[in-house]
Every structure is written in structure tokens, then in C-alpha cells.
Amino acid sequence: MEINVMTSTVPIPVTIDRSSNPTVLTVKEMLYKKKYFPITRQTLYFQGYRLDDDELPLSELGDDLDGSFTLVMPKAAVVDAVSAEPVWLTVGTSRSFRLHMIPGNRQMRMTLNQTRIGIVYQIESESSDSRKYHLAKYTVSAIDTIQIRDGEHGREVVFMKEGKEVDIPGTMKVYDEHSEHLMADLPKPCRQLR
């Protein structure tokens, strides 16, 4: 059986085998496998009623379950960031972000209230009119540690949850500060064409 669990942004399709007598915990486990949402941080609602009993069989909720579940998650996560050398961590989107310096050889605890983060790998040029930032961008959820360490191919980012590594692929991006300044001077309709 496939059900859609509603979130504040998009529905998450979850496939559950009805013959295995699934419970509320089964739904939470599937959400963890799909989106890495920690089970202990998930609050599920069924038709507006909070489901506090993880052992409650779904069969007791009726036959038509699709679209009746709503997932609520806390907005912010507290993570530990560790790096062997100083590195910049961005939190937020390219238009609205905060910048954190992670000092070398020290653990730093921070609150992530966004799911988008970036690790600045290289800064070209010292002049503000020609600076370029090379960064790796990630969409994260349900992590408690970010480790930045030297790997065999340079700096690598490792995400962890409860002591286990979580594989989160990233994308490389070059942010050109000069072109962003030029874009800010354009009328808004022209900026959207970019």
C-alpha cells in the first residue's frame, strides 16, 4: 500500500506492506529511510489527531490512509561541526544565508534552521570586486555532526547521525561576487532571466 505523508512543503510517498501488520513506527522508519528524519524527532498526526503510540497498528486507523498522515518536525537542529583547519560554513540559500567560521581543531556547536548548507573550499582573489568562492552545497536533514577532514582527494565532508555516517551527495558551485554585485543593480525582471 502506498500512502502520502504530508509535510509543510511536499507530500512524501511511503510504500508499506499491509501483510506485515504495519504500525505507526513502521511509517516513521520508512520516513527515516527516505529522508533521514530521526525517528525520535518525528511527530505524526492522522486526520488531525496526534499519534503518540508507535506500536499502534495502522489497521486500527481504517482502510483509507492516503493523505491522512501529517508529519511535523522541529524547525532547528543542533549540530557539532569539526574541522582540522579553519573553514567557512554557509547555512541557507544563495540569496539568504548565514556564514559561520569553523575554527581548526575545535568542535563548534551550532543550530541549523535551514536544510541547505555549503562548505567553502577556496576563495580566489582578495579584492571584493573580483572574489570567487568555490563551495560544495548540500541539502541535509536529520544529522547531528558535520566533520570536515582531509581525504585522499582533498577535503571531504562527512555527515553523521548518532555516530554513523550518512551519505548525502553534494554539488559544486562557484559564486562570483562581482557578477552578483552587477546583478543587484539590474531591474528585478532582468535578474530573473539569469
mmCIF file with all atom_site columns, N, CA and C in Angstrom, residues 4 24 30 103 128:
data_model
loop_
_atom_site.group_PDB
_atom_site.id
_atom_site.type_symbol
_atom_site.label_atom_id
_atom_site.label_alt_id
_atom_site.label_comp_id
_atom_site.label_asym_id
_atom_site.label_entity_id
_atom_site.label_seq_id
_atom_site.pdbx_PDB_ins_code
_atom_site.Cartn_x
_atom_site.Cartn_y
_atom_site.Cartn_z
_atom_site.occupancy
_atom_site.B_iso_or_equiv
_atom_site.pdbx_formal_charge
_atom_site.auth_seq_id
_atom_site.auth_comp_id
_atom_site.auth_asym_id
_atom_site.auth_atom_id
_atom_site.pdbx_PDB_model_num
ATOM 1  N N  . ASN A 1 4   ? 0.660  8.836  1.227  1.00 0.00 ? 4   ASN A N  1
ATOM 2  C CA . ASN A 1 4   ? 1.393  10.092 1.162  1.00 0.00 ? 4   ASN A CA 1
ATOM 3  C C  . ASN A 1 4   ? 1.348  10.735 2.532  1.00 0.00 ? 4   ASN A C  1
ATOM 4  N N  . VAL A 1 24  ? 2.516  2.547  13.464 1.00 0.00 ? 24  VAL A N  1
ATOM 5  C CA . VAL A 1 24  ? 2.938  3.945  13.323 1.00 0.00 ? 24  VAL A CA 1
ATOM 6  C C  . VAL A 1 24  ? 4.465  3.998  13.219 1.00 0.00 ? 24  VAL A C  1
ATOM 7  N N  . MET A 1 30  ? 10.084 4.195  7.669  1.00 0.00 ? 30  MET A N  1
ATOM 8  C CA . MET A 1 30  ? 10.139 4.434  6.218  1.00 0.00 ? 30  MET A CA 1
ATOM 9  C C  . MET A 1 30  ? 10.522 5.892  5.926  1.00 0.00 ? 30  MET A C  1
ATOM 10 N N  . PRO A 1 103 ? 36.459 26.978 13.486 1.00 0.00 ? 103 PRO A N  1
ATOM 11 C CA . PRO A 1 103 ? 37.890 27.080 13.772 1.00 0.00 ? 103 PRO A CA 1
ATOM 12 C C  . PRO A 1 103 ? 38.574 25.728 13.634 1.00 0.00 ? 103 PRO A C  1
ATOM 13 N N  . SER A 1 128 ? 37.327 42.636 -3.306 1.00 0.00 ? 128 SER A N  1
ATOM 14 C CA . SER A 1 128 ? 35.898 42.346 -3.252 1.00 0.00 ? 128 SER A CA 1
ATOM 15 C C  . SER A 1 128 ? 35.206 42.454 -4.607 1.00 0.00 ? 128 SER A C  1
#
